[in-house]
XYZ file of C-alpha atoms in Angstrom:
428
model
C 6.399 -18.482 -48.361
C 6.001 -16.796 -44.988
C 7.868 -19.699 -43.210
C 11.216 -19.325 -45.589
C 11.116 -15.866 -44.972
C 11.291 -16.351 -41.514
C 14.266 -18.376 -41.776
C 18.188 -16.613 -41.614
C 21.252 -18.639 -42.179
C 23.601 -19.496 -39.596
C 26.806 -22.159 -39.358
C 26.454 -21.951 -42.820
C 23.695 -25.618 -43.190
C 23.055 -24.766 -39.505
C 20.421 -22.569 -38.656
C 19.339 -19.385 -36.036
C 16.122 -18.471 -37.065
C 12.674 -17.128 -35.815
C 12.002 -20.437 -33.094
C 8.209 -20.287 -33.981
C 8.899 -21.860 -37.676
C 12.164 -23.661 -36.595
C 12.157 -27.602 -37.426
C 14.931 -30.110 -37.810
C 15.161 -30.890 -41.432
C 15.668 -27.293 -42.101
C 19.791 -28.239 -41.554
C 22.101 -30.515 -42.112
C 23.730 -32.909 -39.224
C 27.258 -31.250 -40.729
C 27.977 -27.495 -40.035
C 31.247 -26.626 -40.076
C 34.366 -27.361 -42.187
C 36.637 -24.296 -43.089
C 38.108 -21.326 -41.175
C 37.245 -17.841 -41.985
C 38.165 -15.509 -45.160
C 40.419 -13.800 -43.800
C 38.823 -10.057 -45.081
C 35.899 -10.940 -42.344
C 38.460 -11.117 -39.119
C 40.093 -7.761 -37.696
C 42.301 -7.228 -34.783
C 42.179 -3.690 -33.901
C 44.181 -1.863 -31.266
C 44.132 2.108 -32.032
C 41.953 4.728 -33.068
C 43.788 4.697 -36.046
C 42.295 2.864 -39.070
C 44.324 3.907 -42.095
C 45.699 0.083 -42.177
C 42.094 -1.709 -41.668
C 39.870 -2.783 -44.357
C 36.240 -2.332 -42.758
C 35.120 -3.388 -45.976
C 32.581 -1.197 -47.781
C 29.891 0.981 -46.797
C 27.042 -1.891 -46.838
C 28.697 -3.950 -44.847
C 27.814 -5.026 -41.228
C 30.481 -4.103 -38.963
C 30.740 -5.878 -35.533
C 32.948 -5.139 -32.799
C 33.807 -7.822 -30.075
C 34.944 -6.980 -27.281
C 36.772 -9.166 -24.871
C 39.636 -9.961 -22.770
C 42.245 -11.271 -25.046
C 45.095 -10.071 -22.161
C 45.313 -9.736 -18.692
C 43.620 -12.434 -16.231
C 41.323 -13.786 -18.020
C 43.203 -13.761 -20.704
C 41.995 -17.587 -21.859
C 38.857 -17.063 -21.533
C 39.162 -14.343 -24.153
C 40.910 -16.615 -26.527
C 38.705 -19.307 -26.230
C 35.846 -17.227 -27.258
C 37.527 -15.278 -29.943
C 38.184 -18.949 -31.780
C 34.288 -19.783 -30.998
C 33.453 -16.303 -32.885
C 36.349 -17.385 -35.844
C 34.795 -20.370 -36.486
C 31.345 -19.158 -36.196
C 32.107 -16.991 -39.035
C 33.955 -19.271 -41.423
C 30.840 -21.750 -41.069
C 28.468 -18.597 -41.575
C 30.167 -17.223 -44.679
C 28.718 -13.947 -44.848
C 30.853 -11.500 -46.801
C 29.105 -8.699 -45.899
C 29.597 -9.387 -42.237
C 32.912 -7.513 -41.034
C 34.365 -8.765 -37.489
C 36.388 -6.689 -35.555
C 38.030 -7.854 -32.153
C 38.850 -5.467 -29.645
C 40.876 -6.293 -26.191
C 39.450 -4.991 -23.280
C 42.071 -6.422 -21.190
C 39.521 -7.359 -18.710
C 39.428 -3.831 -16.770
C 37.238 -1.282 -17.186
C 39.416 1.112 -18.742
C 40.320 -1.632 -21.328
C 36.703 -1.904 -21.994
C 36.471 2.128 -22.069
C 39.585 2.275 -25.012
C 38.043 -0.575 -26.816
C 34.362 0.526 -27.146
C 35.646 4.664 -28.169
C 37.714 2.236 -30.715
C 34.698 0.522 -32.049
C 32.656 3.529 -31.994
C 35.426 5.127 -34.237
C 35.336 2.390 -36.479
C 31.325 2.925 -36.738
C 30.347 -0.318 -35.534
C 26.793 -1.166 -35.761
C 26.816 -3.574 -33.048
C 29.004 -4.643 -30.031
C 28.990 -8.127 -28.979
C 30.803 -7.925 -25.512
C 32.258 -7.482 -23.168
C 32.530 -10.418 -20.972
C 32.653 -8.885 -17.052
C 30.257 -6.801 -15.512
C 32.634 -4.101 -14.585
C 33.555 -4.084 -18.290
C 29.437 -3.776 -19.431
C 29.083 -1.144 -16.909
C 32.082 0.906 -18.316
C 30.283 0.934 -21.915
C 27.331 0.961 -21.327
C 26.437 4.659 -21.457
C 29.096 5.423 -24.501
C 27.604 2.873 -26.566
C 23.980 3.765 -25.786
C 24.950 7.768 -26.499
C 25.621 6.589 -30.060
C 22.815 3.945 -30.148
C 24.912 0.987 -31.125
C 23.551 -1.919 -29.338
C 25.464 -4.548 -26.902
C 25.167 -7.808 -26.571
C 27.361 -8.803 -23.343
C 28.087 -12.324 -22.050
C 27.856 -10.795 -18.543
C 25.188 -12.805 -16.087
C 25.207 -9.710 -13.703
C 21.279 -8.604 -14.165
C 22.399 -5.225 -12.514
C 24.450 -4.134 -15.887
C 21.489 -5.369 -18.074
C 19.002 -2.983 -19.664
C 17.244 -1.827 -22.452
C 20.161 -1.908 -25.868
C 22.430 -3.214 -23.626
C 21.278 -7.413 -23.420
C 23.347 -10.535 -22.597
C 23.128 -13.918 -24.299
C 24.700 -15.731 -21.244
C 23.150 -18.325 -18.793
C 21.467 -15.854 -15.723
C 20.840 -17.282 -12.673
C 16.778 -16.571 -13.426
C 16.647 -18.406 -15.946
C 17.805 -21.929 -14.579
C 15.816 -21.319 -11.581
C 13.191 -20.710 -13.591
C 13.811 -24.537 -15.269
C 14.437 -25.798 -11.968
C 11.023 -24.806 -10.521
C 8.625 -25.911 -13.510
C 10.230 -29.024 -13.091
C 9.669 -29.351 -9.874
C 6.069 -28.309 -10.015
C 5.774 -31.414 -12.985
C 7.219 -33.499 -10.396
C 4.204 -32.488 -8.060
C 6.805 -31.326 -6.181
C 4.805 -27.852 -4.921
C 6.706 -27.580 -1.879
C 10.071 -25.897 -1.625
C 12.846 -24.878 0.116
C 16.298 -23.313 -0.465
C 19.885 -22.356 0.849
C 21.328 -19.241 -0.507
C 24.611 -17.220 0.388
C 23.951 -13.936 2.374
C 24.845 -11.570 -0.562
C 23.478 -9.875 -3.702
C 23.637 -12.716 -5.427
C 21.900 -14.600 -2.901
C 19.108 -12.054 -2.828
C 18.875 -11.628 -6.613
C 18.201 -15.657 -7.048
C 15.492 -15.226 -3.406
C 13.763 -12.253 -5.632
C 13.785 -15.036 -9.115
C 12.834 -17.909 -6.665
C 9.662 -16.166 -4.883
C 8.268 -15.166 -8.501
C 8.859 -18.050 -10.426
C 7.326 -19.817 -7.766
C 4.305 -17.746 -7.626
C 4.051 -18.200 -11.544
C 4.445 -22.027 -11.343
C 1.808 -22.873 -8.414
C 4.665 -23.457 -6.247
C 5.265 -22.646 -2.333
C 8.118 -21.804 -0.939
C 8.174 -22.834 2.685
C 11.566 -22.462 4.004
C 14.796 -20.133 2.711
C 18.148 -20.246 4.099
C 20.975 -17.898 4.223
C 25.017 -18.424 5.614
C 27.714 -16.070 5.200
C 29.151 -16.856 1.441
C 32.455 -17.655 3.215
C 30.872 -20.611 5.612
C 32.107 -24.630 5.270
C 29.906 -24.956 8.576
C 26.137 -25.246 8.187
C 25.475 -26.955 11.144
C 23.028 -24.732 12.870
C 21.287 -23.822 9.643
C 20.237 -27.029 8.737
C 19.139 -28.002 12.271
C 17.255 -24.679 12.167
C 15.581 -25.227 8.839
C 14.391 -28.856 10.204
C 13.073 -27.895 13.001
C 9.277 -28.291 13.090
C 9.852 -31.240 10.573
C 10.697 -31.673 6.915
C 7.336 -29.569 5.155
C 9.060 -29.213 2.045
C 10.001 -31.889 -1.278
C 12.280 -29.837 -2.998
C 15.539 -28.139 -2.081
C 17.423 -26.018 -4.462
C 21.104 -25.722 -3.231
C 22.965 -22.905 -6.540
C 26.750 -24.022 -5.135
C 29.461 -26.218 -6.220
C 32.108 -27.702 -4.795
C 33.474 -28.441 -1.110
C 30.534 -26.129 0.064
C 27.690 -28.264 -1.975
C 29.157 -31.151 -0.519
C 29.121 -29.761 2.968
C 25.552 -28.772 2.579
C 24.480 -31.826 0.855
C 25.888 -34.006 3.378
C 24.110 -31.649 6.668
C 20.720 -32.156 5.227
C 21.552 -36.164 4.700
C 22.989 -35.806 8.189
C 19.739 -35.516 9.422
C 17.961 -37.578 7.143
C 16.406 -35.132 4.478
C 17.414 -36.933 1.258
C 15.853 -38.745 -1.616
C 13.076 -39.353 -2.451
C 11.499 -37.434 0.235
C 12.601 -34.502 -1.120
C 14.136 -33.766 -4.413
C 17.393 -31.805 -4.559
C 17.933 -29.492 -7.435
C 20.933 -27.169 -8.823
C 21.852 -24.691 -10.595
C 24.106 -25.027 -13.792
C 27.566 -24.997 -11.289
C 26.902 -28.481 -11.244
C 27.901 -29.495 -14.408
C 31.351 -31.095 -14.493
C 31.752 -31.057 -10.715
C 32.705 -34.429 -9.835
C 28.785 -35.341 -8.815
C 29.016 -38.847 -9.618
C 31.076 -39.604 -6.361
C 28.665 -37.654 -4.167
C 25.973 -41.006 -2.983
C 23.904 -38.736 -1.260
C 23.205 -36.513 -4.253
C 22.210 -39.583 -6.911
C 18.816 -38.666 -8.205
C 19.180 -34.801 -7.763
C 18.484 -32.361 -10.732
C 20.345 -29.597 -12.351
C 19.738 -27.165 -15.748
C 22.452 -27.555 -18.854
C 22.406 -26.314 -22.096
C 21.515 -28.806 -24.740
C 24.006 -31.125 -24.018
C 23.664 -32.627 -27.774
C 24.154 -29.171 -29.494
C 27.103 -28.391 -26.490
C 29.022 -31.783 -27.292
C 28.779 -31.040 -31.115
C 30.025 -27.556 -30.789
C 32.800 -29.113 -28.440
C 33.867 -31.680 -30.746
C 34.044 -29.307 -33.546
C 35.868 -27.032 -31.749
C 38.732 -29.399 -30.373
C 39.596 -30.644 -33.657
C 40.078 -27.400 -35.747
C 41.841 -25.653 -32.232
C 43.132 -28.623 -30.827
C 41.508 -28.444 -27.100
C 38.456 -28.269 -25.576
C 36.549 -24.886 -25.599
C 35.661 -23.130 -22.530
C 32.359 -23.009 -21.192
C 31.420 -19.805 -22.393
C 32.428 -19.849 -25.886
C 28.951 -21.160 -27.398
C 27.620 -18.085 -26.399
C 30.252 -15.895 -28.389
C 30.059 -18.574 -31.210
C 25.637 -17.874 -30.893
C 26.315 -13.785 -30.783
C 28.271 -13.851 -34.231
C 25.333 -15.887 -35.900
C 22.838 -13.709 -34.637
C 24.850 -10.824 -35.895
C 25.444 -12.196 -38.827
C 21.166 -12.847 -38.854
C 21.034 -9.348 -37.670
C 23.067 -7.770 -40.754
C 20.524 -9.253 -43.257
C 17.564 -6.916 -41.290
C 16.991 -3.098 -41.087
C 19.462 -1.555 -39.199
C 17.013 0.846 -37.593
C 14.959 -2.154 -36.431
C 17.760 -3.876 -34.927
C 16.875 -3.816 -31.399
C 13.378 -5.285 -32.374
C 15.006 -8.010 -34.126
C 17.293 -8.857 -31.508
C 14.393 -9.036 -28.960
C 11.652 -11.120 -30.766
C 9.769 -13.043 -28.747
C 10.062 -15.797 -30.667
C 13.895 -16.397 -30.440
C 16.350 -18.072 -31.980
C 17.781 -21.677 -32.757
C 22.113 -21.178 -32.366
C 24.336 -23.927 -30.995
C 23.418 -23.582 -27.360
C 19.804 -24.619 -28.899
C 17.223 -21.799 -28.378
C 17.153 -18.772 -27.102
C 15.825 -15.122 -26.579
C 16.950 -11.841 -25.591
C 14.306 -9.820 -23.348
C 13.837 -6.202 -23.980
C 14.965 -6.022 -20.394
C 18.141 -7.275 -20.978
C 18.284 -10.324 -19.544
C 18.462 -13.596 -21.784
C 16.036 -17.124 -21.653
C 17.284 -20.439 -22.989
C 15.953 -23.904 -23.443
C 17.605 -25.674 -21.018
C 17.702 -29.664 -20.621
C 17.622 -31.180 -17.565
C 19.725 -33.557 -15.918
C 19.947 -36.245 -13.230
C 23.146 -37.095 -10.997
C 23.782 -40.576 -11.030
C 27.061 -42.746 -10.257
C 27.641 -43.076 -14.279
C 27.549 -39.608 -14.780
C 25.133 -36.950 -15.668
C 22.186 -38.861 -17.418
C 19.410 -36.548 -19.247
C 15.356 -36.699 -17.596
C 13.902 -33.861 -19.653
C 15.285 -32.176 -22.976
C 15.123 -28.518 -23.846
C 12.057 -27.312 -25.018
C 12.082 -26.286 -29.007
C 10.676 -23.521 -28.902
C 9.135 -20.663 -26.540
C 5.611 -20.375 -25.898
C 3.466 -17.069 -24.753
C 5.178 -14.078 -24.196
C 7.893 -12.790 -22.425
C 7.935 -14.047 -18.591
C 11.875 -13.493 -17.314
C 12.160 -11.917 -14.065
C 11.716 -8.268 -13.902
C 13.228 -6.209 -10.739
C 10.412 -3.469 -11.367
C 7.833 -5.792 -10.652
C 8.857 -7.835 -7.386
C 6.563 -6.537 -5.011
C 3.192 -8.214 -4.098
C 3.940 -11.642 -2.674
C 1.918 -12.655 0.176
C 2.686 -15.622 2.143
C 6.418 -15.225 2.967
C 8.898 -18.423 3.735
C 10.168 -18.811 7.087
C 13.300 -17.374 6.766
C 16.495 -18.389 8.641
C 20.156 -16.528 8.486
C 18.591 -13.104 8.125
C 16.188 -11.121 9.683
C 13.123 -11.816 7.962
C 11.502 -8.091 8.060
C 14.592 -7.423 6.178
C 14.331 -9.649 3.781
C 10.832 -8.933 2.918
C 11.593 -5.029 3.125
C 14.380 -5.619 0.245
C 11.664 -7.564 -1.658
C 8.604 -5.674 -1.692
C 10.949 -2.382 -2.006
C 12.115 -3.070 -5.262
């Protein structure tokens, strides 16, 4: 009896539910068939509601807010038919959807929040860029309505204000256990010489620490480099001490860095190169000197199902993104079956959920974890090594800024001065 009641519908047969008593015969292989009732969809542009049916005062109302105009404009849309047809499969009539354009500025995200707030939403799932989540963030908390961004910016994340998308942390995370599986303990990395490339240093030195893993050598180059010349023949000098080598680009400057580091001979299976996400769909299979190297993707059999689905009621293939809003409307639609006034606890158990980008959790931080598989590069394609675990074990261990300080045994460092380096670490 307590394992049904742990258990909350999603996708209609599909399931999100509480990942400790998740199993797979608790849904069926087909989840979707039918668009929405219309009475669960709204569109709203004003403060003025005389014309909207927010259905009746039980009801669950849910504003989403994202760019449905402006630049990213198709990103918007391509979400906003994930969240449709997440709540046609869930069939919840007591869950009321509202979408909200934030135009992708921040003063579109500032109109469309006071909007939602005037239509007394009880949670905001949204909005999509980190300028947009900071613009909210303090309107929404004032009234204590929750939000649940896609935004992978860890600087807009905080307590009621969470983000179910794919942070940087998190697949580093993946990338080092793997590694440390692999007996591959010692490790080395190239990162650009910005925030972002000190935010994944920061997730790098602690889920390092946690994993029994030792980080020998990082690397920095201006973000805007092609030529990595002299920091690969600086972080070989001395020899090749470490097996691993996590390179988080894509594209013409993966390939450039990739090749350097063959260049002078520090390839596979001497040391194993791993990625980030950015990877995926990137062409890999024509890049010889990157066969055998590792990256982190969602469950690719949940993400080709949702694909598929998704193609042949909208007729294309769904952006990258859109899981996560189709994943935010099933937990809200889990959400609207709880206490309202425990909502935030809900949203963070440690447990998680099961959705279509398999399982996840939201950290009372913030920040987001997901099962993640991993995959290989090989000349056919991306071909799976290691599948997602199914559910999360121990409590919660995602990177927390607060606590960075107290590594001993810093990496040589190369492309910034390493007093600096360590000063921005141990200050946080």
């Amino acid at each position: 009896m307590q394992v049904l009641k742990k258990f909350s519908v999603i996708l209609g047969c599909f399931l999100i539910c509480s990942c400790t008593f998740w199993r797979r015969s608790s849904y069926s292989e087909s989840y979707y068939g039918y668009l929405p009732n219309n009475h669960l969809v709204r569109s709203a542009e004003s403060t003025d509601y005389s014309h909207v049916d927010l259905g009746n005062s039980g009801s669950f109302r849910v504003a989403m807010l994202l760019p449905l105009s402006g630049n990213v404009a198709s990103m918007g849309q391509s979400m906003k038919n994930a969240a449709t047809m997440a709540i046609g499969d869930i069939n919840n009539n007591n869950l009321v959807v509202q979408f909200y354009d934030t135009k992708g500025t921040s003063s579109g995200a500032r109109v469309a929040v006071e909007n939602a707030i005037n239509a007394d939403s009880d949670l905001i799932l949204g909005p999509l860029l980190s300028d947009e989540v900071s613009a909210i963030s303090s309107e929404a908390k004032s009234k204590d309505i929750p939000v649940i961004s896609f935004s992978t910016s860890p600087a807009v994340l905080q307590e009621g204000v969470y983000s179910l998308g794919l942070l940087n942390n998190d697949q580093i995370s993946r990338m080092i256990k793997y590694a440390a599986s692999q007996g591959r303990t010692q490790l080395a990395a190239v990162l650009p010489d910005n925030q972002s490339g000190l935010n994944m240093f920061r997730s790098i030195m602690k889920n390092a620490r946690e994993s029994g893993v030792k980080v020998v050598k990082i690397g920095f180059y201006a973000p805007d480099s092609m030529d990595f010349t002299s920091l690969v023949t600086a972080m070989k000098t001395g020899g090749v001490d470490f097996n691993a080598l996590l390179i988080p680009e894509t594209g013409n400057r993966l390939k450039a860095i990739s090749s350097m580091f063959s260049y002078y001979d520090v390839a596979a299976p001497d040391v194993l190169f791993m990625g980030t996400s950015v990877w995926a769909n990137t062409g890999l299979s024509k890049e010889t000197e990157l066969y055998g190297a590792v990256y982190p993707v969602m469950s690719i059999k949940q993400r080709n199902r949702f694909a598929e689905n998704y193609q042949e009621l909208f007729g294309e293939r769904p952006n990258g993104l859109s899981i996560f809003a189709y994943d935010a409307v099933a937990l809200a639609s889990s959400l609207s079956r709880k206490n309202k006034s425990l909502m935030k606890q809900e949203i963070t158990r440690s447990d998680g959920y099961y959705g279509m980008s398999g399982i996840f959790r939201v950290l009372p931080s913030g920040q987001s974890e997901h099962g993640l598989d991993v995959v290989k590069v090989t000349s056919g394609g991306e071909s799976l090594v290691e599948s997602a675990p199914q559910k999360f074990y121990g409590g919660y261990s995602a990177y927390d800024e607060s606590s960075a300080g107290g590594y001993v045994g810093m990496p040589a460092v190369y492309g910034q001065s390493p007093a600096n380096v360590q000063n921005i670490l141990m200050n946080l």
